[in-house]
Amino acid sequence: SGTLHSMTANPPTNLPSHLKRVVIDNGGHTCKVGFAGQSDPERCLLNGVVKTKGPTGKVYVGDQYEACPDYSSLQYRLSLERGCLVNWDTQAEVWSRALGADVLAVNPADCSLLLSEIPMCPTSIQDTLDEMVFEHFGFHSYCTRPAPALAALSIAAQQAKQQAPEASAAPPMPASLIVDAGFSATHVVPIFGSAALNYGIKRLGLGGKLLTNHLKQVISYRAYNVMEETHLINDVKERLCYVSLDFDADLALTRFRGKKNTIRREFVMPDYVNSMRGTIRDPNAPAEPAAAPAAAGGGAREEGAPPPQKKGRVPADRAEEQALSLSNERITVPELLFHPSDIGLEQAGLPECIVQAAEACPPDMREALYANILVTGGSSRFPNFEERLQRELRALVPSDLPI
């Protein structure tokens, strides 16, 4: 479940006190870096390199991405593909940026590294990673653990801390089921103690990247061509999409026009000149009250005031803006996590993957697994995600087992 690496023949049990413990959560889209003992990471960086449009495009590495003046038509080169580290040069640039003076400001030779990896990471990738950590960066030592195993250790520590004041409280759960809905894929990993049970790990090849790409295709077919606007559509997905608690009823609601369709929203796209982020607008919201009418008898219009708008005419500022109208897209995109077959993926949905992972474990462990499910990952942050997942699990899990 984990590997401790050291440049010495016999790795020391206790590391020297002068070493700094650097922690890197190496995700498919973001790279979170910090020091051991911190509750929050020091910095979250883009785990890749982007280049602006044009023959003389400027390159941004890691956290420099936040200072990009124009997010339209960016070219991305991420360190991980399908969850596996493949672009080694890109990863070295991101880590150099993270360890440099602008972020952590540490010397790798004086640091011990804790690094997260995907479950069941191929041995060839681990070997190359060892070379980069020791030969390229020169870390003193480092330990690799699957990200779900680290999440299980974190929740176990929190449970133990909460139960410490109560002497009669039961000990923390020895087993847990980690649902990691990430950028490249979704993993369901059963954990016993601090070790991942490899025979029970299930992978759903659907994550935040596929959801964003699917939304780009749908919008490009129905409205504007946004196939190159990854940053924009990812923002639309994160701010407007949500998991429906009654998908059939909400889908029927999106077929109405006008005020009967309470799901429809408009996303006013930024122009990257006057605005850097889009705004959300409810088309059913009441319009702003008009200015008070002129006094009886008409009177001259005040000098410098804009001419009155004729009834039914669109204001000038709205006529120049570009707005995306999203209705059923708001619920159909996250629905793919529960029904991948909607886009032709012959894979089980997330609730079925959880049940398959638990059923692959010994029968005596299943009650503890179902009773201690931890959901993590960026794709699990959709509104109503946890409630919908618990509902569907309740229909699949025996009624005598708590969830």
Coordinates of C-alpha atoms in Angstrom, one line a residue:
S1 CA 0.0 0.0 0.0
G2 CA 3.0 2.3 0.4
T3 CA 6.7 2.4 -0.2
L4 CA 9.4 4.1 1.8
H5 CA 12.4 5.2 -0.2
S6 CA 15.8 6.4 1.1
M7 CA 19.2 7.1 -0.4
T8 CA 20.7 5.0 2.4
A9 CA 21.0 1.2 2.3
N10 CA 19.0 0.9 5.6
P11 CA 16.2 3.5 5.8
P12 CA 16.1 5.1 9.2
T13 CA 13.2 4.5 11.4
N14 CA 13.1 8.1 12.7
L15 CA 14.1 10.9 10.3
P16 CA 16.5 13.6 11.4
S17 CA 14.8 16.5 13.2
H18 CA 16.2 19.1 10.9
L19 CA 14.4 17.7 7.8
K20 CA 11.3 19.4 6.6
R21 CA 8.4 17.1 5.7
V22 CA 7.1 18.3 2.4
V23 CA 3.7 16.9 1.3
I24 CA 2.6 16.8 -2.4
D25 CA -0.9 15.7 -3.4
N26 CA -0.2 15.1 -7.1
G27 CA -3.6 15.2 -8.7
G28 CA -4.6 15.1 -12.4
H29 CA -5.5 18.8 -12.6
T30 CA -4.2 20.4 -9.4
C31 CA -1.0 19.8 -7.4
K32 CA -1.5 20.7 -3.7
V33 CA 1.8 21.3 -1.8
G34 CA 2.5 22.1 1.8
F35 CA 4.2 20.8 5.0
A36 CA 3.3 18.0 7.3
G37 CA 1.1 19.1 10.2
Q38 CA -0.8 21.8 8.2
S39 CA -4.6 21.5 8.0
D40 CA -4.6 23.2 4.6
P41 CA -2.1 23.1 1.7
E42 CA 0.3 26.0 1.3
R43 CA -0.7 26.4 -2.4
C44 CA -2.8 24.7 -5.0
L45 CA -1.1 24.8 -8.4
L46 CA -2.2 23.7 -11.9
N47 CA -0.4 20.4 -12.4
G48 CA 0.7 21.3 -15.9
V49 CA 1.8 24.0 -18.4
V50 CA -0.5 26.2 -20.5
K51 CA 0.3 28.3 -23.6
T52 CA -1.6 31.2 -24.9
K53 CA -3.0 31.3 -28.4
G54 CA -0.7 32.5 -31.3
P55 CA 2.7 31.8 -32.7
T56 CA 4.4 33.8 -30.0
G57 CA 2.2 32.4 -27.1
K58 CA 3.4 32.9 -23.6
V59 CA 3.9 29.8 -21.3
Y60 CA 2.6 29.6 -17.8
V61 CA 3.8 27.0 -15.3
G62 CA 1.9 25.9 -12.2
D63 CA 0.6 28.8 -10.2
Q64 CA 1.6 31.3 -12.9
Y65 CA -1.7 30.1 -14.6
E66 CA -3.6 32.3 -12.2
A67 CA -1.9 35.5 -13.6
C68 CA -2.9 34.7 -17.2
P69 CA -4.6 37.8 -18.7
D70 CA -6.7 35.9 -21.2
Y71 CA -8.1 32.4 -20.6
S72 CA -9.5 31.9 -24.1
S73 CA -8.1 29.2 -26.4
L74 CA -5.4 28.0 -24.0
Q75 CA -3.3 25.0 -24.9
Y76 CA -2.9 22.6 -22.0
R77 CA -0.2 20.0 -21.3
L78 CA -0.9 18.3 -18.1
S79 CA 1.5 16.1 -16.2
L80 CA -0.9 13.2 -15.8
E81 CA -3.0 11.5 -18.4
R82 CA -5.8 9.1 -17.4
G83 CA -4.4 9.3 -13.9
C84 CA -0.9 8.1 -14.7
L85 CA 2.2 10.3 -14.7
V86 CA 3.5 10.4 -18.3
N87 CA 4.7 13.9 -19.0
W88 CA 7.9 13.9 -16.9
D89 CA 9.3 17.1 -18.2
T90 CA 6.1 18.9 -17.4
Q91 CA 6.0 17.4 -13.9
A92 CA 9.5 18.5 -13.2
E93 CA 8.7 22.1 -14.2
V94 CA 5.7 22.1 -11.9
W95 CA 7.6 20.7 -8.9
S96 CA 10.5 23.1 -9.5
R97 CA 8.0 25.9 -9.4
A98 CA 6.4 24.5 -6.2
L99 CA 9.7 24.0 -4.4
G100 CA 11.1 27.4 -5.5
A101 CA 11.2 30.7 -3.8
D102 CA 7.7 31.8 -5.0
V103 CA 5.9 28.9 -3.2
L104 CA 7.6 26.6 -0.6
A105 CA 11.1 28.0 -0.8
V106 CA 12.9 24.8 0.3
N107 CA 16.0 22.9 -0.6
P108 CA 15.0 19.3 -1.5
A109 CA 18.2 17.9 0.0
D110 CA 16.9 19.1 3.4
C111 CA 13.5 17.7 2.9
S112 CA 11.6 14.4 3.2
L113 CA 8.8 14.0 0.7
L114 CA 5.3 12.4 1.2
L115 CA 3.8 11.9 -2.3
S116 CA 0.3 10.7 -3.2
E117 CA -0.2 8.4 -6.2
I118 CA -3.1 6.6 -7.9
P119 CA -4.2 3.2 -6.6
M120 CA -2.4 0.3 -8.4
C121 CA 0.2 2.5 -9.8
P122 CA 2.3 0.7 -12.5
T123 CA 5.8 -0.4 -11.4
S124 CA 7.4 1.3 -14.4
I125 CA 6.0 4.7 -13.4
Q126 CA 7.1 4.2 -9.8
D127 CA 10.7 3.3 -10.9
T128 CA 10.9 6.4 -13.1
L129 CA 9.5 8.5 -10.2
D130 CA 12.2 7.2 -7.9
E131 CA 14.8 8.5 -10.3
M132 CA 13.2 11.9 -10.6
V133 CA 12.8 12.4 -6.9
F134 CA 16.4 11.4 -6.0
E135 CA 18.5 12.1 -9.1
H136 CA 16.7 15.2 -10.4
F137 CA 15.6 16.9 -7.2
G138 CA 17.8 15.2 -4.6
F139 CA 15.3 14.6 -1.8
H140 CA 16.7 13.0 1.3
S141 CA 13.9 10.4 1.4
Y142 CA 10.3 10.0 0.4
C143 CA 7.3 7.9 0.9
T144 CA 4.5 7.2 -1.7
R145 CA 1.0 6.3 -0.7
P146 CA -2.2 6.0 -2.7
A147 CA -4.3 9.1 -2.2
P148 CA -7.3 7.2 -0.8
A149 CA -5.1 5.6 1.8
L150 CA -4.0 9.0 3.0
A151 CA -7.7 10.2 3.1
A152 CA -8.5 7.2 5.3
L153 CA -5.7 8.0 7.7
S154 CA -7.0 11.6 7.9
I155 CA -10.6 10.6 8.7
A156 CA -9.4 8.0 11.2
A157 CA -7.4 10.7 13.0
Q158 CA -10.4 13.0 13.0
Q159 CA -12.6 10.3 14.4
A160 CA -10.1 9.5 17.2
K161 CA -9.8 13.2 18.1
Q162 CA -13.5 13.6 18.3
Q163 CA -14.0 10.5 20.5
A164 CA -11.0 11.2 22.8
P165 CA -12.9 13.1 25.5
E166 CA -15.4 10.3 25.8
A167 CA -13.8 7.4 27.5
S168 CA -16.6 5.0 26.8
A169 CA -16.8 5.9 23.1
A170 CA -16.2 3.1 20.6
P171 CA -12.8 3.1 18.8
P172 CA -12.5 4.5 15.2
M173 CA -13.8 2.3 12.4
P174 CA -11.0 -0.2 11.4
A175 CA -12.3 -0.2 7.8
S176 CA -13.5 2.5 5.5
L177 CA -14.5 2.8 1.9
I178 CA -13.0 5.7 0.0
V179 CA -14.8 7.2 -3.0
D180 CA -12.3 9.4 -4.9
A181 CA -14.1 11.2 -7.7
G182 CA -11.1 12.9 -9.3
F183 CA -10.2 14.7 -12.5
S184 CA -9.1 11.7 -14.6
A185 CA -11.2 8.9 -13.1
T186 CA -13.2 7.7 -10.1
H187 CA -11.8 5.1 -7.7
V188 CA -13.5 3.2 -5.0
V189 CA -10.9 1.8 -2.6
P190 CA -11.7 -0.3 0.5
I191 CA -9.2 0.4 3.3
F192 CA -8.5 -1.9 6.3
G193 CA -6.3 -0.3 9.0
S194 CA -4.1 1.8 6.8
A195 CA -3.7 -0.5 3.9
A196 CA -5.7 -0.5 0.6
L197 CA -7.2 -3.9 -0.3
N198 CA -6.1 -4.2 -3.9
Y199 CA -8.6 -7.0 -4.7
G200 CA -11.5 -4.7 -3.9
I201 CA -10.4 -1.6 -5.8
K202 CA -12.8 -0.5 -8.6
R203 CA -12.1 2.1 -11.2
L204 CA -14.7 4.1 -13.1
G205 CA -13.1 5.7 -16.1
L206 CA -15.1 8.9 -15.7
G207 CA -14.0 12.1 -14.0
G208 CA -14.1 15.8 -14.1
K209 CA -12.1 16.0 -17.4
L210 CA -14.6 13.9 -19.2
L211 CA -17.6 15.8 -17.8
T212 CA -16.0 19.1 -19.0
N213 CA -15.3 17.7 -22.4
H214 CA -18.9 16.4 -22.7
L215 CA -20.3 19.8 -21.8
K216 CA -18.1 21.4 -24.4
Q217 CA -19.4 19.1 -27.1
V218 CA -23.1 19.7 -26.1
I219 CA -22.7 23.5 -26.0
S220 CA -20.8 23.5 -29.3
Y221 CA -23.6 21.6 -31.0
R222 CA -26.4 23.7 -29.5
A223 CA -25.0 27.2 -29.3
Y224 CA -21.4 28.4 -29.7
N225 CA -18.2 26.6 -30.7
V226 CA -16.4 26.3 -27.3
M227 CA -14.2 23.3 -28.0
E228 CA -11.1 25.3 -27.2
E229 CA -12.5 27.1 -24.2
T230 CA -11.6 24.6 -21.5
H231 CA -11.2 27.1 -18.7
L232 CA -14.5 28.8 -19.5
I233 CA -16.6 25.6 -19.7
N234 CA -15.0 24.2 -16.6
D235 CA -16.1 27.3 -14.8
V236 CA -19.6 26.8 -16.2
K237 CA -19.7 23.2 -15.0
E238 CA -18.5 24.0 -11.5
R239 CA -20.9 26.9 -11.0
L240 CA -24.1 25.8 -12.8
C241 CA -24.2 22.0 -12.8
Y242 CA -25.8 20.0 -10.0
V243 CA -26.9 16.5 -9.2
S244 CA -30.7 16.0 -9.6
L245 CA -32.5 14.2 -6.8
D246 CA -35.4 13.4 -9.2
F247 CA -33.8 13.2 -12.6
D248 CA -36.9 12.3 -14.6
A249 CA -39.1 15.0 -13.1
D250 CA -36.4 17.7 -13.6
L251 CA -35.7 16.6 -17.1
A252 CA -39.4 16.9 -17.9
L253 CA -39.3 20.4 -16.4
T254 CA -36.6 21.5 -18.8
R255 CA -38.9 20.9 -21.8
F256 CA -41.1 23.8 -20.8
R257 CA -40.5 27.3 -22.2
G258 CA -40.7 30.6 -20.3
K259 CA -41.2 30.8 -16.5
K260 CA -42.4 27.2 -16.2
N261 CA -38.8 26.1 -16.8
T262 CA -37.3 27.0 -13.4
I263 CA -34.0 25.2 -14.1
R264 CA -32.8 27.3 -17.0
R265 CA -30.0 29.8 -16.3
E266 CA -28.0 32.1 -18.5
F267 CA -24.2 32.3 -18.3
V268 CA -22.9 35.7 -19.5
M269 CA -19.5 34.9 -20.9
P270 CA -16.5 37.2 -20.0
D271 CA -14.8 39.3 -22.7
Y272 CA -11.4 39.2 -20.8
V273 CA -11.2 43.0 -21.1
N274 CA -13.9 44.4 -18.8
S275 CA -14.6 41.1 -17.0
M276 CA -12.4 38.1 -16.3
R277 CA -15.2 35.8 -15.0
G278 CA -18.7 35.1 -16.3
T279 CA -21.8 36.0 -14.5
I280 CA -25.0 33.9 -13.9
R281 CA -28.4 35.3 -14.7
D282 CA -31.9 33.9 -14.0
P283 CA -34.0 34.7 -17.0
N284 CA -37.2 34.2 -14.9
A285 CA -36.1 36.8 -12.3
P286 CA -38.2 40.0 -12.4
A287 CA -36.6 42.8 -14.4
E288 CA -35.1 45.8 -12.7
P289 CA -37.7 48.5 -12.0
A290 CA -37.8 51.2 -14.7
A291 CA -37.0 54.8 -13.9
A292 CA -39.8 57.0 -12.7
P293 CA -41.8 58.5 -15.5
A294 CA -41.4 62.1 -16.3
A295 CA -43.8 64.6 -14.7
A296 CA -47.1 65.3 -16.3
G297 CA -46.8 67.7 -19.1
G298 CA -43.7 66.2 -20.5
G299 CA -40.7 68.5 -19.8
A300 CA -37.4 68.4 -21.5
R301 CA -35.0 65.5 -21.0
E302 CA -32.1 66.2 -18.7
E303 CA -29.0 67.1 -20.5
G304 CA -26.6 64.1 -20.8
A305 CA -29.2 61.5 -19.8
P306 CA -29.6 58.5 -22.1
P307 CA -32.6 58.4 -24.4
P308 CA -35.6 56.4 -23.0
Q309 CA -35.8 52.7 -24.1
K310 CA -38.7 51.8 -26.2
K311 CA -40.9 49.0 -25.0
G312 CA -39.5 45.5 -26.0
R313 CA -36.1 46.8 -27.1
V314 CA -33.1 45.0 -25.6
P315 CA -30.7 47.3 -23.7
A316 CA -27.5 48.1 -25.5
D317 CA -25.3 46.4 -22.9
R318 CA -27.2 43.1 -23.3
A319 CA -27.2 43.3 -27.1
E320 CA -23.4 43.2 -27.1
E321 CA -22.9 40.4 -24.6
Q322 CA -22.8 36.7 -25.4
A323 CA -24.8 34.5 -23.1
L324 CA -25.1 30.7 -22.9
S325 CA -28.5 29.4 -22.1
L326 CA -28.3 26.1 -20.1
S327 CA -31.3 24.0 -19.1
N328 CA -31.1 20.2 -19.1
E329 CA -27.3 20.5 -19.4
R330 CA -27.2 21.5 -15.8
I331 CA -28.4 18.0 -14.6
T332 CA -27.4 15.7 -17.5
V333 CA -23.7 16.3 -17.2
P334 CA -23.3 15.2 -13.5
E335 CA -25.8 12.4 -14.1
L336 CA -23.1 10.6 -16.1
L337 CA -21.4 9.7 -12.8
F338 CA -24.5 7.6 -12.0
H339 CA -25.3 6.4 -15.5
P340 CA -22.2 6.3 -17.7
S341 CA -24.2 4.4 -20.3
D342 CA -25.9 7.7 -21.3
I343 CA -22.8 8.4 -23.4
G344 CA -22.0 4.8 -24.4
L345 CA -19.6 3.9 -21.6
E346 CA -20.2 0.2 -20.8
Q347 CA -19.4 0.6 -17.2
A348 CA -21.4 0.5 -13.9
G349 CA -22.4 3.7 -12.3
L350 CA -20.8 5.0 -9.1
P351 CA -23.3 3.3 -6.7
E352 CA -22.9 0.0 -8.4
C353 CA -19.1 0.4 -8.2
I354 CA -19.3 1.0 -4.5
V355 CA -21.3 -2.2 -4.0
Q356 CA -19.0 -4.2 -6.2
A357 CA -16.0 -3.0 -4.1
A358 CA -17.6 -3.9 -0.8
E359 CA -18.8 -7.3 -2.1
A360 CA -15.3 -8.2 -3.2
C361 CA -14.1 -7.9 0.5
P362 CA -14.7 -10.6 3.2
P363 CA -18.3 -10.7 4.5
D364 CA -17.3 -9.7 8.0
M365 CA -15.9 -6.5 6.8
R366 CA -18.8 -5.2 4.7
E367 CA -20.8 -3.8 7.5
A368 CA -17.9 -1.6 8.6
L369 CA -17.2 -0.5 5.0
Y370 CA -20.8 0.6 4.3
A371 CA -20.9 2.4 7.6
N372 CA -17.8 4.4 7.0
I373 CA -17.8 5.8 3.4
L374 CA -15.6 8.8 2.7
V375 CA -16.3 10.9 -0.4
T376 CA -13.4 13.0 -1.7
G377 CA -12.3 14.5 -5.0
G378 CA -13.3 17.6 -7.0
S379 CA -16.1 15.8 -8.9
S380 CA -17.9 15.1 -5.7
R381 CA -18.5 18.8 -5.0
F382 CA -21.6 19.0 -7.1
P383 CA -24.6 20.1 -5.0
N384 CA -26.8 17.2 -3.9
F385 CA -24.1 14.6 -4.8
E386 CA -23.9 13.0 -1.3
E387 CA -27.6 12.9 -0.8
R388 CA -28.2 11.3 -4.2
L389 CA -25.4 8.8 -3.7
Q390 CA -26.8 7.8 -0.3
R391 CA -30.3 7.3 -1.8
E392 CA -29.1 5.0 -4.6
L393 CA -26.9 3.0 -2.2
R394 CA -29.8 2.5 0.1
A395 CA -31.7 0.8 -2.7
L396 CA -28.8 -1.6 -3.4
V397 CA -27.5 -2.4 0.1
P398 CA -29.3 -4.7 2.5
S399 CA -31.6 -2.8 4.8
D400 CA -29.9 -4.1 8.0
L401 CA -26.6 -2.5 7.0
P402 CA -26.2 1.2 7.9
I403 CA -24.8 3.6 5.4

